[in-house]
Amino acid sequence: MEHNIIPRMREELSLNVDEKTKASSSRFFKEEIRCYGVKSALVGRIAKNYYNEIKSEDKKEIFDLCEELFRSDYCEEAFIAADWAYLVRNDYSEDDFFTFEHWIEIYVNNWAKCDTLCNHAVGSFIEKFPAYVEKLKVWALSDNRWVRRAAAVTLILPARKGNFLNEVFEISDLLLKDGDDLVQKGYGWMLKEASKSHRQEVFEYVMNNKKEMPRTALRYAIEKMPPDLRARAMEKNWKK
């Protein structure tokens, strides 16, 4: 690939730093983060504009660019990489799973990078190759908190459509007592999305597991339910 797309894109990001955005960015993370401080809507436009230059390249070339962007550790560059990875979804092949797994294990180091990559690119991959949902159960057992969160947040959009309900519950079982609040929020969010199509099943799951389920996960899971169901789920003295 002859073009110098990444240096040009980095220059544009540098020229669009917003000090207020930069100052507020770190408030959303417990971890130290690297960011330019560019407003997210503008990062999205930059991602789309530069993708137009490379969309005729083959997937491997685009994934190589994504890897280079992830490697920088900048949040904005990770967003662009995740966006580009999603935009080639029509060309996904089964071995791309291992590329995504590698990116999560090596480059994902906060919830935003995890969710941006997994909600769209990895979620679309699982919809295209549903047998790979079994691999998410392996992720749920990882020592890496971001891989465990990825096991849940990859199913956010499929669960919202009403798909993979059994796997949603199986992954929730594996993560049920996880001590990491960001993992708890991840699987609680997955259950919340599943409840939009399967309210009764998710409510029963919550009621059956509420004694073991951390309060953080429970609150996320029931957030979109009617007030009466939320009140029942939150009762501390509920008995089966």
C-alpha positions in Angstrom: 0.0 0.0 0.0 1.6 3.2 -1.2 -0.5 5.8 0.5 0.5 7.5 3.8 -3.0 7.4 5.2 -2.2 6.9 8.9 0.3 9.8 9.2 -2.2 12.1 7.4 -5.0 10.9 9.7 -2.9 11.4 12.8 -2.1 14.9 11.7 -5.8 15.7 11.2 -6.6 14.3 14.7 -3.8 16.4 16.2 -5.2 19.5 14.5 -8.7 18.9 15.9 -7.8 18.5 19.6 -10.5 20.1 21.8 -9.0 20.8 25.3 -12.4 20.5 27.0 -12.9 17.1 25.5 -9.3 16.1 26.4 -9.8 17.2 30.0 -13.1 15.4 30.4 -12.1 12.1 28.7 -10.2 10.6 31.6 -13.2 11.0 33.9 -14.9 8.1 32.2 -12.0 5.6 33.0 -10.4 4.2 36.0 -7.3 3.4 33.9 -4.8 5.8 32.5 -5.7 6.5 28.9 -4.0 8.0 25.8 -6.3 10.3 23.8 -5.9 13.3 21.5 -9.1 14.8 22.9 -11.1 14.9 19.6 -14.9 15.0 19.8 -16.3 11.6 19.1 -18.6 12.7 16.2 -15.6 14.2 14.5 -13.6 11.1 15.0 -16.4 9.2 13.3 -16.4 11.5 10.3 -12.6 11.2 10.0 -12.9 7.4 10.1 -15.4 7.4 7.3 -13.6 10.0 5.1 -10.3 8.1 5.2 -12.0 4.7 4.8 -13.3 5.9 1.4 -9.6 6.0 0.3 -9.0 2.4 1.3 -12.3 0.7 0.8 -11.1 -0.9 -2.5 -8.1 -2.5 -0.7 -8.4 -6.1 0.3 -9.4 -7.0 3.8 -5.9 -8.0 4.9 -4.5 -4.6 4.0 -7.3 -2.9 5.9 -6.7 -5.2 8.9 -3.0 -4.3 8.8 -3.9 -0.7 9.1 -6.3 -1.4 11.9 -3.5 -3.2 13.8 -1.2 -0.2 13.3 -3.9 2.1 14.7 -4.6 -0.2 17.7 -0.8 -0.4 18.4 -0.7 3.4 19.0 -2.9 3.0 22.2 -4.8 6.2 21.4 -8.5 5.9 22.1 -9.4 7.7 18.9 -7.2 5.5 16.7 -8.7 2.4 18.4 -12.2 3.8 17.5 -11.2 4.2 13.9 -9.6 0.7 13.7 -12.8 -0.8 15.2 -15.0 1.1 12.7 -12.9 0.0 9.7 -13.0 -3.6 10.9 -16.8 -3.4 11.0 -17.0 -1.8 7.6 -15.4 -4.8 5.9 -17.9 -7.2 7.6 -19.2 -8.5 4.2 -15.8 -9.9 3.6 -15.3 -11.7 7.0 -14.0 -15.2 6.9 -13.8 -17.7 9.8 -10.1 -17.1 10.5 -10.9 -13.4 11.3 -12.1 -14.6 14.7 -8.5 -15.1 15.7 -7.5 -11.6 14.5 -10.2 -10.1 16.7 -9.2 -12.3 19.6 -5.6 -11.1 19.3 -6.7 -7.5 19.2 -8.8 -7.9 22.3 -6.0 -9.7 24.2 -3.2 -7.4 23.2 -4.6 -3.9 22.6 -7.9 -3.6 24.5 -7.2 -1.9 27.8 -10.4 0.0 28.7 -14.1 -0.5 28.4 -14.5 1.9 25.4 -12.0 0.0 23.2 -13.7 -3.3 24.2 -17.2 -2.2 23.4 -16.4 -0.3 20.2 -14.7 -3.3 18.7 -17.0 -6.1 20.1 -20.4 -4.5 19.7 -20.1 -4.1 16.0 -17.2 -6.0 14.3 -17.1 -9.0 16.6 -20.9 -9.1 17.0 -21.3 -9.1 13.2 -18.8 -11.8 12.9 -20.8 -14.0 15.4 -24.0 -13.3 13.4 -22.2 -14.4 10.2 -20.5 -17.5 11.8 -22.8 -18.4 14.7 -20.8 -21.6 15.6 -18.1 -19.3 17.0 -20.5 -18.2 19.8 -19.0 -21.2 21.6 -15.6 -19.4 21.6 -17.2 -16.6 23.7 -17.7 -19.1 26.5 -13.9 -19.7 26.5 -13.4 -15.9 26.7 -15.7 -15.8 29.7 -13.1 -18.0 31.6 -10.1 -15.8 30.7 -7.8 -14.2 33.3 -8.1 -11.0 31.2 -10.9 -8.8 32.4 -11.4 -7.3 28.9 -11.7 -10.7 27.3 -14.3 -11.6 29.8 -16.2 -8.4 29.2 -15.9 -9.1 25.5 -17.6 -12.4 25.9 -20.7 -10.5 27.0 -20.6 -7.3 25.0 -20.1 -9.1 21.7 -23.7 -10.3 22.0 -25.2 -6.9 22.7 -26.6 -6.3 19.2 -27.5 -9.9 18.5 -29.3 -10.1 21.9 -31.2 -6.9 21.1 -32.5 -8.7 18.0 -33.7 -11.6 20.1 -30.9 -14.0 19.1 -28.6 -16.3 21.0 -30.8 -16.3 24.1 -29.4 -19.7 25.4 -25.9 -18.5 24.9 -26.7 -15.2 26.7 -27.7 -17.2 29.7 -24.8 -19.6 29.5 -22.3 -16.7 29.3 -24.1 -15.0 32.2 -23.8 -18.2 34.2 -20.0 -18.2 33.6 -19.7 -14.5 34.6 -22.3 -14.6 37.3 -20.1 -14.1 40.3 -17.3 -12.2 38.6 -15.7 -9.8 41.0 -14.9 -7.2 38.3 -17.5 -4.4 38.1 -16.8 -3.8 34.4 -17.4 -7.4 33.7 -20.6 -7.3 35.8 -21.8 -4.3 33.9 -21.0 -6.1 30.6 -23.1 -9.2 31.2 -25.8 -7.1 32.9 -26.0 -5.0 29.8 -26.2 -8.2 27.6 -29.1 -9.4 29.8 -30.8 -6.0 29.5 -30.6 -6.1 25.7 -31.9 -9.7 25.7 -34.9 -8.6 27.8 -36.2 -6.3 25.0 -37.3 -9.4 23.1 -37.4 -12.0 25.9 -38.5 -10.1 29.0 -40.1 -13.0 30.8 -37.2 -15.3 30.3 -34.6 -12.8 31.4 -36.8 -11.8 34.4 -36.9 -15.5 35.5 -33.2 -15.8 35.0 -32.6 -12.8 37.2 -35.0 -14.1 39.9 -33.4 -17.6 39.9 -29.9 -16.1 40.2 -30.3 -12.9 42.2 -28.8 -14.4 45.4 -25.5 -14.9 43.6 -25.7 -12.0 41.1 -23.8 -8.9 42.1 -26.1 -5.9 42.6 -24.3 -4.0 39.7 -25.1 -6.7 37.2 -28.7 -7.1 38.5 -29.4 -3.4 38.2 -28.2 -3.3 34.6 -30.2 -6.4 33.7 -33.5 -5.1 34.9 -33.1 -1.5 33.8 -35.6 -1.6 31.0 -38.2 -3.7 32.8 -41.5 -2.3 34.1 -41.4 -0.8 37.6 -43.3 -3.8 39.2 -40.8 -6.3 37.9 -37.8 -4.1 38.8 -39.2 -3.8 42.4 -39.6 -7.6 42.7 -36.1 -8.2 41.4 -34.7 -5.7 43.9 -36.4 -7.2 46.9 -33.8 -8.5 49.3 -36.0 -11.1 51.1 -37.4 -12.7 48.0 -37.7 -16.5 48.3 -38.0 -19.1 45.6 
